[in-house]
Amino acid sequence: MNKVICLLLIIILPFGFLKAQDTVDQGTYHEKHRLQVHFSPKAHWMNDPNGMVYYEGVYHLFFQYYPGGTTWGPMHWGHATSTDLVHWQEQPIALYPDSLGYIFSGSAVWDKHNTSGFGLNGKGPLVAVFTHHNPNAEVERKNDWQYQSLAYSNDSGKTWIKYAGNPVLRKPNSTDFRDPKITWYEDGRKWIMTLAVKDHIEMYSSPDLKSWVYESEFGRDLGAHGGVWECPDLFPLEFEGKTIWVMIINLNPGAPNGGSGVQYFLGTFNGKAFVPLHKETRWLDYGPDNYAGVTWDNTGKRRVLIGWMSNWNYANVVPTVGWRSAMTLPRTLGLIRVGKDIYLTNNPVKEIKSIESRSVTINRITTNMALDMLPSLEKLSIPCKLEVELSRKDDFSFTFSNDQGEELLVGYERETKRYFIDRTRAGDNSFHSGFAKRFFAPDIAGDGATKLVLVMDKSSVELWSDNGLTALTAVYFPNAAYNHLTWRSRKSIARKISITDLNSIWERRDSR
Ligand code: FRU
C-alpha cells in the first residue's frame, strides 16, 4: 500500500471507530414520537424520577424502570447521568427487586458527614432511601407491604449495596406508605424524611438515615384529595431575605385536568412540623402530563425539579413502540409575588441554551399569519422553542399542524382568563377515551404585558407564562411531523415572536 494512504488510514481510522461508537444505534432515539430534547431510556417502561442527587459535577437521575417490557411491571431503579441537565447518558440499572419486593420511588442524598457510617476512607457515601413494595404481602393482604429501605454507593453512584438491616421504617396497618424524600436539616443537624401516607404526609427525622422517629403529619384536611397522595418533597427557598419552605405533593387521580398532577404548599418548617402559609390548593403545572415531580438534592440554593411526562390515566397505552414515557424538561423553581400572595414558579433550566441553534425573530404581529410562510422562517422544525412577548392578554392561539390535517393549539381565552393547550385533533388519540381534550390553566398574573415560553418536542409541548407562574405540559402523538405554524389573534399584539430550533440531545454523547 502506498505509504501516504497508509499514513492517512492510521490517522483517520481511530476517528472513524470513535465516530461509529459515539453515534446512536440506528433507530434508537429516532423512532416515531421519540422525544429529542427530553430524557427517555433507550427502551422499555419508565415512570417516576427517583434519587436525584448532584454529586462531583454530575446530576444523577434514577427512575422507576421495568426492563422486561413497555408497561408497568416489577420496579427497578434505572439510572442516567448528565453534567448539564440537558444531555443524558443512560447507565446500568442501579437497583433490582429482591426478597423484600419491588424497588418503588424514593430519593438519594450525599451523606457528606458519613452519618450513616456507610462511607469509606473518611468519604461520605451516596445513600438512596426507597420504598420496598412487597407484591406477595399485598396479595395475601398482610399487615403492611410498603417499607422504607436503604442502599449506598461508594463509587459515585456506579454500584449500589443494599443495607443488610433493611427495612429501616415500617408501619403496621399502613398500606400506602411510600416515596421517601430525604433532606438534611442543618439547624437541627438531622435528616428529615417526607413520606406519602395515602391522604397525608408524614415527617420523620433521623441522625444517621437508619433509625427514624415520627415528627408530625400534614395535609389531611388541606389540598386536593381526589386520589392518593404520592411522591412528596420538602425544601427551603430564599425569598425577599426570608426562608420559605415548599411542600410538593403529587396526587393521583384528582388533578385539575384529570388523572395525575403536582400540587404544592408554601409554609414554614421548624425541623418538626410544616405549617402552610395558605389554605387553597395550588398546582405546579396544570397540564395533564407532569407527574411525580421532585427536586435534586445538593444543588445549593438552586432547586431543580423534573417530572414524569405522563399520566396514569393512559401511561401504559400511549402509542410508542419499544419505549414508554419521558421526563419533562428540568425546571428551576422560584418564588414570585402576586399582590399580597407568594407563588411558586417553574421555568426551564438555563442550560437548555446549549442546544439552541438557528433563531428567527418576527416583530409586531397583529393579524392572523402563517408564520411558516415567512421567508425569514423558511420551515418549521421540531424540536423548537418559541418565545413570545405580548403587549396585552387577549384571545390568541398558535396552531402547529401537519399536512394530514392534525393540529395542536396553544393559546389564551380572554373571556375566561385562561391559558390552554388543545390536543383534540393533534394526532393519534384512539388509545384512551379522555385523551383528546383542551386543557386549561388559570391566568394567575392577570392583565397586562406578558412573556410566554413554549418548548415543542416530537410528542410533547410545555408552556410557561408570566415568568413561570403558570405552566401547562401535555404529550401528543402526531402521525406526521408538524410543519406549519399559524398565529391567530383578535386584539393581542405579539411584540415579538422568536422561534429557535433545538438540537437533539442524542446527537452528542460525551456527557457522563
Ligand atoms: C407514583 C407511584 C409511586 C410509586 C411508584 C411505583 O407514580 O405510584 O407512588 O412508588 O409510582 O412505580
Coordinates of C-alpha atoms and ligand atoms in Angstrom, one line a residue:
M1 CA 0.0 0.0 0.0
N2 CA 1.1 3.5 -0.8
K3 CA 2.9 5.0 2.2
V4 CA 0.7 8.2 2.1
I5 CA -2.6 6.2 2.1
C6 CA -1.3 4.0 4.9
L7 CA -0.4 7.1 7.0
L8 CA -3.8 8.6 6.2
L9 CA -5.6 5.4 7.3
I10 CA -3.6 5.4 10.5
I11 CA -4.8 8.9 11.2
I12 CA -8.4 8.5 10.1
L13 CA -9.3 5.0 11.3
P14 CA -9.3 5.7 15.0
F15 CA -11.7 8.7 14.4
G16 CA -13.9 6.5 12.3
F17 CA -14.1 3.9 15.0
L18 CA -14.8 6.5 17.7
K19 CA -17.5 8.1 15.5
A20 CA -19.2 4.7 14.9
Q21 CA -19.2 4.1 18.7
D22 CA -20.4 7.6 19.5
T23 CA -23.3 7.5 17.1
V24 CA -26.7 6.5 18.4
D25 CA -27.6 2.9 17.3
Q26 CA -29.6 3.0 14.1
G27 CA -33.2 3.5 15.0
T28 CA -32.8 4.2 18.7
Y29 CA -33.8 7.7 19.6
H30 CA -35.1 8.2 16.0
E31 CA -38.4 6.3 16.4
K32 CA -41.7 7.9 15.6
H33 CA -42.7 10.1 18.6
R34 CA -39.3 9.8 20.3
L35 CA -38.5 12.9 22.3
Q36 CA -35.4 14.8 21.1
V37 CA -34.8 17.2 24.0
H38 CA -36.2 15.2 26.9
F39 CA -34.7 12.2 28.7
S40 CA -36.2 8.8 28.0
P41 CA -34.5 5.5 28.4
K42 CA -33.3 3.6 25.3
A43 CA -36.0 1.0 25.7
H44 CA -38.8 -0.2 27.9
W45 CA -41.1 1.3 30.6
M46 CA -40.2 4.2 32.8
N47 CA -42.3 6.2 35.3
D48 CA -41.3 8.5 38.3
P49 CA -38.0 10.2 38.5
N50 CA -36.1 8.9 41.6
G51 CA -33.0 9.5 43.7
M52 CA -32.0 12.8 42.1
V53 CA -28.7 14.0 43.6
Y54 CA -25.9 16.2 42.3
Y55 CA -22.5 14.9 43.2
E56 CA -19.0 15.7 42.0
G57 CA -20.2 17.7 39.0
V58 CA -22.7 15.0 37.9
Y59 CA -26.5 15.1 38.0
H60 CA -27.9 11.7 38.8
L61 CA -31.3 10.8 37.7
F62 CA -32.7 7.4 38.7
F63 CA -36.2 6.3 37.6
Q64 CA -38.9 3.7 38.1
Y65 CA -38.0 1.2 35.4
Y66 CA -39.2 -2.1 34.1
P67 CA -36.6 -3.6 31.8
G68 CA -38.9 -6.6 31.0
G69 CA -41.4 -4.7 28.9
T70 CA -43.1 -1.5 27.9
T71 CA -45.8 -1.5 30.5
W72 CA -45.5 -1.1 34.3
G73 CA -44.1 -4.2 36.0
P74 CA -41.7 -5.2 38.8
M75 CA -39.9 -2.0 39.5
H76 CA -36.2 -1.4 39.3
W77 CA -34.3 1.9 39.5
G78 CA -32.9 2.8 36.1
H79 CA -30.1 5.3 36.1
A80 CA -28.9 8.2 33.9
T81 CA -26.3 10.9 34.4
S82 CA -25.6 14.3 33.0
T83 CA -23.2 17.1 33.5
D84 CA -25.6 19.8 32.2
L85 CA -29.1 18.6 32.9
V86 CA -29.6 18.5 29.1
H87 CA -27.5 15.7 27.6
W88 CA -28.1 12.3 29.4
Q89 CA -26.1 9.1 29.4
E90 CA -28.0 6.0 30.4
Q91 CA -26.2 3.9 32.9
P92 CA -26.6 0.3 34.1
I93 CA -29.7 -0.5 36.3
A94 CA -28.9 0.7 39.8
L95 CA -31.3 -1.3 41.9
Y96 CA -33.1 -4.7 41.2
P97 CA -36.1 -6.1 43.0
D98 CA -35.2 -8.6 45.8
S99 CA -36.8 -10.7 48.5
L100 CA -38.3 -7.7 50.2
G101 CA -40.0 -6.6 47.0
Y102 CA -40.0 -4.2 44.1
I103 CA -38.0 -1.0 44.3
F104 CA -40.5 1.8 44.4
S105 CA -39.9 5.5 44.3
G106 CA -37.5 7.3 46.7
S107 CA -34.6 9.7 46.9
A108 CA -30.9 9.9 47.3
V109 CA -28.6 12.2 49.2
W110 CA -24.9 12.8 49.6
D111 CA -24.2 11.8 53.2
K112 CA -21.3 14.3 53.4
H113 CA -20.6 13.8 57.2
N114 CA -20.9 10.0 56.9
T115 CA -23.7 9.9 59.5
S116 CA -24.7 6.5 58.2
G117 CA -21.2 5.0 58.6
F118 CA -21.6 3.5 55.1
G119 CA -18.7 5.7 53.8
L120 CA -15.2 4.5 53.1
N121 CA -11.9 6.2 53.9
G122 CA -13.5 9.2 55.5
K123 CA -15.5 9.9 52.4
G124 CA -19.3 10.3 52.7
P125 CA -21.3 7.9 50.6
L126 CA -24.3 8.5 48.4
V127 CA -27.4 7.0 50.1
A128 CA -30.6 6.0 48.4
V129 CA -33.8 5.8 50.5
F130 CA -36.6 4.0 48.7
T131 CA -39.8 2.0 49.2
H132 CA -39.7 -1.7 49.1
H133 CA -43.1 -2.8 47.8
N134 CA -43.8 -6.5 48.6
P135 CA -46.3 -7.9 46.0
N136 CA -46.7 -11.2 47.8
A137 CA -47.6 -9.5 51.1
E138 CA -50.1 -7.3 49.1
V139 CA -51.8 -10.3 47.5
E140 CA -52.0 -12.0 50.9
R141 CA -53.4 -8.8 52.4
K142 CA -50.7 -8.9 55.1
N143 CA -50.4 -6.2 57.8
D144 CA -48.2 -4.0 55.5
W145 CA -46.4 -4.3 52.2
Q146 CA -44.6 -1.0 51.7
Y147 CA -41.5 -0.3 53.8
Q148 CA -38.6 2.1 53.6
S149 CA -35.1 0.8 52.8
L150 CA -31.6 1.9 52.1
A151 CA -28.8 1.3 49.6
Y152 CA -25.4 3.1 49.4
S153 CA -22.7 3.7 46.9
N154 CA -19.0 4.5 47.5
D155 CA -18.1 4.8 43.8
S156 CA -20.0 7.9 42.8
G157 CA -23.3 6.1 42.1
K158 CA -21.9 3.4 39.8
T159 CA -22.8 0.5 42.0
W160 CA -25.1 0.2 45.0
I161 CA -25.2 -2.1 48.0
K162 CA -28.4 -2.7 49.8
Y163 CA -28.2 -2.2 53.6
A164 CA -28.3 -5.5 55.5
G165 CA -30.7 -4.0 58.1
N166 CA -33.5 -3.2 55.6
P167 CA -36.2 -2.2 56.0
V168 CA -35.5 0.8 58.2
L169 CA -39.0 2.1 58.6
R170 CA -42.4 0.3 58.5
K171 CA -45.8 1.0 60.0
P172 CA -48.2 -1.8 60.6
N173 CA -51.7 -1.4 59.0
S174 CA -50.4 1.4 56.7
T175 CA -50.6 0.1 53.2
D176 CA -50.0 3.3 51.3
F177 CA -46.7 4.2 52.9
R178 CA -44.2 5.2 50.4
D179 CA -41.9 7.5 48.3
P180 CA -39.5 8.8 51.0
K181 CA -37.8 12.1 50.1
I182 CA -34.8 13.0 52.3
T183 CA -33.4 16.4 53.1
W184 CA -30.6 17.5 55.5
Y185 CA -32.0 19.9 58.1
E186 CA -28.9 21.9 59.0
D187 CA -30.4 23.8 62.0
G188 CA -31.2 20.6 63.8
R189 CA -28.3 18.6 62.2
K190 CA -30.6 15.8 61.3
W191 CA -32.2 14.1 58.3
I192 CA -35.9 14.7 57.5
M193 CA -37.9 12.2 55.6
T194 CA -41.2 13.2 54.0
L195 CA -43.4 10.3 53.2
A196 CA -46.7 9.9 51.4
V197 CA -49.3 8.1 53.5
K198 CA -52.5 7.8 51.5
D199 CA -54.2 11.1 52.2
H200 CA -51.5 13.0 54.2
I201 CA -47.8 13.5 54.5
E202 CA -45.8 12.2 57.5
M203 CA -42.4 13.6 58.5
Y204 CA -39.8 11.5 60.3
S205 CA -36.3 12.5 61.4
S206 CA -33.0 10.6 61.8
P207 CA -29.4 11.3 62.9
D208 CA -28.0 8.5 60.7
L209 CA -30.6 7.6 58.0
K210 CA -31.0 4.2 59.7
S211 CA -33.2 5.0 62.7
W212 CA -36.3 7.1 62.2
V213 CA -38.5 9.0 64.6
Y214 CA -42.0 10.2 63.8
E215 CA -42.2 14.0 63.9
S216 CA -45.6 15.2 62.5
E217 CA -48.1 14.9 59.8
F218 CA -49.6 17.3 57.3
G219 CA -52.5 17.8 55.0
R220 CA -55.4 15.5 55.9
D221 CA -57.7 18.5 55.6
L222 CA -55.9 20.6 53.1
G223 CA -55.2 20.4 49.4
A224 CA -56.8 18.2 46.7
H225 CA -57.8 14.7 47.8
G226 CA -59.4 13.3 44.6
G227 CA -56.9 10.4 44.8
V228 CA -53.9 9.1 46.7
W229 CA -51.0 11.3 47.8
E230 CA -47.7 10.2 46.4
C231 CA -44.1 11.4 45.9
P232 CA -43.7 14.4 48.3
D233 CA -40.8 16.8 48.6
L234 CA -39.9 19.4 51.2
F235 CA -37.2 22.1 50.8
P236 CA -36.4 25.7 51.5
L237 CA -36.2 28.6 49.0
E238 CA -34.8 32.0 49.8
F239 CA -37.2 34.9 49.0
E240 CA -37.0 38.6 50.0
G241 CA -34.4 37.8 52.6
K242 CA -36.5 35.1 54.2
T243 CA -36.7 31.3 54.0
I244 CA -39.9 29.8 52.7
W245 CA -40.4 26.1 52.7
V246 CA -42.0 24.4 49.8
M247 CA -44.0 21.2 50.2
I248 CA -44.7 19.3 46.9
I249 CA -47.4 16.7 46.9
N250 CA -48.2 14.5 43.9
L251 CA -51.8 13.3 43.6
N252 CA -53.3 10.6 41.5
P253 CA -56.1 10.8 40.4
G254 CA -57.7 14.2 41.1
A255 CA -55.5 16.7 39.2
P256 CA -57.3 19.8 37.7
N257 CA -57.2 18.4 34.2
G258 CA -57.8 14.8 35.2
G259 CA -55.6 12.0 36.5
S260 CA -52.2 12.7 37.9
G261 CA -50.9 16.1 39.0
V262 CA -48.5 18.1 41.2
Q263 CA -49.8 20.4 43.9
Y264 CA -47.7 22.5 46.3
F265 CA -47.9 24.4 49.6
L266 CA -45.7 27.2 50.8
G267 CA -45.0 27.4 54.5
T268 CA -42.6 27.3 57.4
F269 CA -40.8 24.3 58.8
N270 CA -39.0 24.1 62.2
G271 CA -37.5 20.7 61.9
K272 CA -40.6 19.1 63.3
A273 CA -43.8 20.4 61.6
F274 CA -44.7 22.1 58.4
V275 CA -47.2 25.0 58.7
P276 CA -48.7 26.3 55.5
L277 CA -49.0 30.0 54.6
H278 CA -52.2 29.5 52.6
K279 CA -55.2 27.2 52.6
E280 CA -56.1 27.0 48.9
T281 CA -54.9 24.2 46.6
R282 CA -52.2 25.3 44.2
W283 CA -50.8 23.4 41.2
L284 CA -47.2 23.5 39.9
D285 CA -48.4 22.5 36.5
Y286 CA -51.9 22.5 35.1
G287 CA -51.2 20.2 32.2
P288 CA -52.1 16.5 32.2
D289 CA -48.5 15.3 31.8
N290 CA -46.3 16.3 34.6
Y291 CA -46.3 13.9 37.5
A292 CA -44.2 12.6 40.4
G293 CA -42.1 15.7 40.1
V294 CA -39.5 16.1 42.9
T295 CA -36.2 18.0 43.1
W296 CA -32.4 17.3 43.0
D297 CA -30.6 17.1 46.3
N298 CA -27.3 19.0 46.9
T299 CA -27.7 21.8 44.3
G300 CA -27.1 24.6 46.9
K301 CA -29.7 27.4 46.8
R302 CA -30.9 26.5 43.3
R303 CA -33.7 23.9 43.2
V304 CA -34.4 21.9 40.1
L305 CA -37.4 19.8 39.6
I306 CA -38.1 17.1 37.0
G307 CA -41.4 15.3 36.4
W308 CA -42.6 12.2 34.6
M309 CA -44.2 13.4 31.4
S310 CA -47.2 11.2 31.5
N311 CA -50.5 10.5 33.3
W312 CA -51.6 7.2 35.0
N313 CA -54.9 7.5 33.0
Y314 CA -53.1 6.3 29.9
A315 CA -49.4 5.9 30.5
N316 CA -49.5 2.2 29.8
V317 CA -51.2 2.5 26.4
V318 CA -49.6 5.6 24.7
P319 CA -48.7 4.6 21.1
T320 CA -44.9 4.5 21.3
V321 CA -43.0 1.3 20.3
G322 CA -40.2 -0.2 22.2
W323 CA -40.1 2.6 24.9
R324 CA -42.7 4.3 27.0
S325 CA -42.5 7.7 28.7
A326 CA -40.1 10.6 29.0
M327 CA -39.3 13.1 31.7
T328 CA -40.3 16.8 31.5
L329 CA -37.5 19.4 30.9
P330 CA -35.7 20.0 34.2
R331 CA -37.2 23.2 35.8
T332 CA -35.7 25.8 38.1
L333 CA -38.1 26.6 40.9
G334 CA -38.5 30.1 42.3
L335 CA -40.9 32.3 44.2
I336 CA -42.8 35.4 42.9
R337 CA -45.1 37.9 44.5
V338 CA -48.6 38.5 43.0
G339 CA -50.3 41.2 45.1
K340 CA -50.0 40.1 48.7
D341 CA -49.5 36.4 47.9
I342 CA -46.4 34.5 47.1
Y343 CA -46.4 31.7 44.5
L344 CA -44.1 29.0 43.3
T345 CA -42.7 29.4 39.7
N346 CA -41.0 26.9 37.5
N347 CA -39.0 27.6 34.4
P348 CA -36.9 25.5 32.1
V349 CA -33.3 25.3 33.3
K350 CA -31.0 27.9 31.7
E351 CA -28.7 25.1 30.4
I352 CA -31.1 24.4 27.5
K353 CA -29.4 27.4 25.8
S354 CA -26.6 24.9 24.9
I355 CA -28.9 23.2 22.4
E356 CA -30.3 26.3 20.8
S357 CA -29.4 26.8 17.1
R358 CA -30.9 28.8 14.3
S359 CA -33.2 31.5 15.6
V360 CA -35.7 33.8 13.8
T361 CA -37.4 36.8 15.4
I362 CA -40.6 38.3 14.0
N363 CA -41.6 41.7 15.3
R364 CA -45.0 43.2 15.9
I365 CA -47.6 40.7 14.6
T366 CA -51.2 41.7 14.9
T367 CA -53.3 39.9 12.3
N368 CA -53.5 36.2 11.7
M369 CA -50.4 34.9 10.0
A370 CA -49.0 31.6 8.7
L371 CA -45.6 32.0 10.3
D372 CA -44.0 29.2 8.4
M373 CA -44.8 31.1 5.1
L374 CA -42.5 33.9 6.2
P375 CA -39.3 33.9 4.1
S376 CA -37.3 34.5 7.3
L377 CA -38.5 31.3 8.9
E378 CA -38.5 29.1 5.8
K379 CA -39.6 26.0 7.6
L380 CA -40.8 24.9 11.0
S381 CA -38.6 22.3 12.6
I382 CA -39.4 20.4 15.8
P383 CA -37.9 20.4 18.4
C384 CA -38.0 24.1 18.8
K385 CA -38.6 26.9 21.4
L386 CA -41.0 29.8 21.0
E387 CA -40.6 33.0 23.0
V388 CA -43.5 35.4 22.7
E389 CA -43.8 38.9 24.0
L390 CA -47.4 40.1 24.3
S391 CA -48.3 43.7 24.9
R392 CA -51.7 42.6 26.4
K393 CA -53.6 39.4 27.0
D394 CA -56.4 38.9 24.6
D395 CA -57.6 35.9 22.6
F396 CA -54.8 34.4 20.7
S397 CA -53.5 31.0 19.6
F398 CA -50.6 29.3 17.9
T399 CA -51.6 26.3 15.8
F400 CA -49.0 23.7 15.0
S401 CA -50.2 21.5 12.2
N402 CA -49.1 18.9 9.6
D403 CA -50.2 18.0 6.0
Q404 CA -52.6 15.3 7.4
G405 CA -54.8 18.0 9.0
E406 CA -53.7 17.2 12.5
E407 CA -53.2 20.3 14.8
L408 CA -52.2 21.3 18.3
L409 CA -53.3 24.6 19.7
V410 CA -51.7 26.7 22.4
G411 CA -53.3 30.0 23.4
Y412 CA -55.3 32.2 25.7
E413 CA -59.0 32.8 26.2
R414 CA -59.8 36.4 27.3
E415 CA -63.4 35.7 28.4
T416 CA -62.5 33.1 31.0
K417 CA -58.9 34.4 31.6
R418 CA -57.3 31.0 30.9
Y419 CA -54.3 29.7 29.0
F420 CA -54.9 26.4 27.1
I421 CA -53.4 23.6 25.2
D422 CA -55.7 21.8 22.9
R423 CA -54.7 18.3 21.6
T424 CA -58.2 17.3 20.5
R425 CA -57.1 16.8 16.9
A426 CA -53.3 16.6 17.5
G427 CA -52.8 13.1 16.2
D428 CA -53.5 9.6 17.4
N429 CA -55.8 9.6 20.4
S430 CA -57.5 6.3 19.8
F431 CA -55.8 4.6 22.8
H432 CA -57.7 6.4 25.5
S433 CA -61.2 7.9 25.5
G434 CA -60.2 11.0 27.6
F435 CA -57.0 11.9 25.7
A436 CA -58.5 14.2 23.0
K437 CA -59.1 17.3 25.1
R438 CA -58.5 21.0 25.7
F439 CA -56.7 21.7 28.9
F440 CA -56.9 25.0 30.8
A441 CA -54.7 26.9 33.3
P442 CA -55.9 30.0 35.2
D443 CA -54.2 33.2 34.4
I444 CA -52.9 34.0 38.0
A445 CA -50.9 37.1 37.0
G446 CA -53.9 38.9 35.4
D447 CA -54.0 41.6 32.7
G448 CA -51.0 43.3 31.2
A449 CA -48.0 42.5 29.1
T450 CA -46.5 39.1 29.4
K451 CA -44.0 36.7 28.0
L452 CA -44.6 33.1 27.1
V453 CA -42.1 30.3 26.5
L454 CA -43.1 27.2 24.6
V455 CA -40.9 24.1 24.1
M456 CA -42.2 21.8 21.4
D457 CA -40.7 18.3 21.0
K458 CA -41.8 15.5 18.7
S459 CA -44.6 14.4 21.1
S460 CA -44.7 16.9 23.9
V461 CA -45.5 20.6 24.5
E462 CA -44.6 22.6 27.5
L463 CA -45.9 26.1 28.1
W464 CA -44.7 28.6 30.7
S465 CA -46.3 32.0 31.1
D466 CA -45.8 35.0 33.4
N467 CA -42.3 34.1 34.4
G468 CA -43.2 30.5 35.2
L469 CA -46.2 31.3 37.4
T470 CA -48.4 29.2 35.1
A471 CA -47.2 26.0 33.4
L472 CA -49.0 23.5 31.2
T473 CA -47.4 20.3 30.0
A474 CA -49.0 17.8 27.6
V475 CA -48.0 14.9 25.3
Y476 CA -49.5 14.4 21.9
F477 CA -48.8 11.8 19.1
P478 CA -48.9 13.2 15.6
N479 CA -48.9 10.9 12.6
A480 CA -46.6 13.2 10.7
A481 CA -44.2 15.9 11.9
Y482 CA -45.8 19.3 12.3
N483 CA -44.5 21.6 9.6
H484 CA -46.9 24.6 9.8
L485 CA -47.3 27.3 12.4
T486 CA -50.1 29.8 12.4
W487 CA -50.6 32.7 14.7
R488 CA -54.2 33.8 15.3
S489 CA -55.3 36.8 17.3
R490 CA -58.2 39.1 17.9
K491 CA -56.7 42.0 19.7
S492 CA -53.5 40.5 21.1
I493 CA -50.4 42.1 19.7
A494 CA -47.3 40.0 19.7
R495 CA -44.5 42.5 20.1
K496 CA -42.0 39.8 19.3
I497 CA -42.0 36.1 18.4
S498 CA -38.7 34.2 18.4
I499 CA -38.6 30.7 17.1
T500 CA -35.4 28.8 17.9
D501 CA -34.5 25.4 16.6
L502 CA -33.3 23.0 19.3
N503 CA -30.6 20.4 18.6
S504 CA -31.3 16.8 19.5
I505 CA -29.7 15.9 22.8
W506 CA -29.0 12.4 21.5
E507 CA -26.5 13.7 18.9
R508 CA -23.8 14.4 21.3
R509 CA -22.9 11.6 23.7
D510 CA -19.9 12.9 25.6
S511 CA -21.7 13.7 28.9
R512 CA -21.1 11.3 31.7
Ligands
FRU1 C1 -46.2 7.3 41.5 C2 -46.0 5.9 42.0 C3 -45.4 5.9 43.4 C4 -44.8 4.5 43.5 C5 -44.3 4.3 42.1 C6 -44.5 2.8 41.6 O1 -46.3 7.3 40.1 O2 -47.3 5.2 42.1 O3 -46.2 6.2 44.5 O4 -43.7 4.5 44.4 O5 -45.2 5.1 41.2 O6 -43.9 2.6 40.4

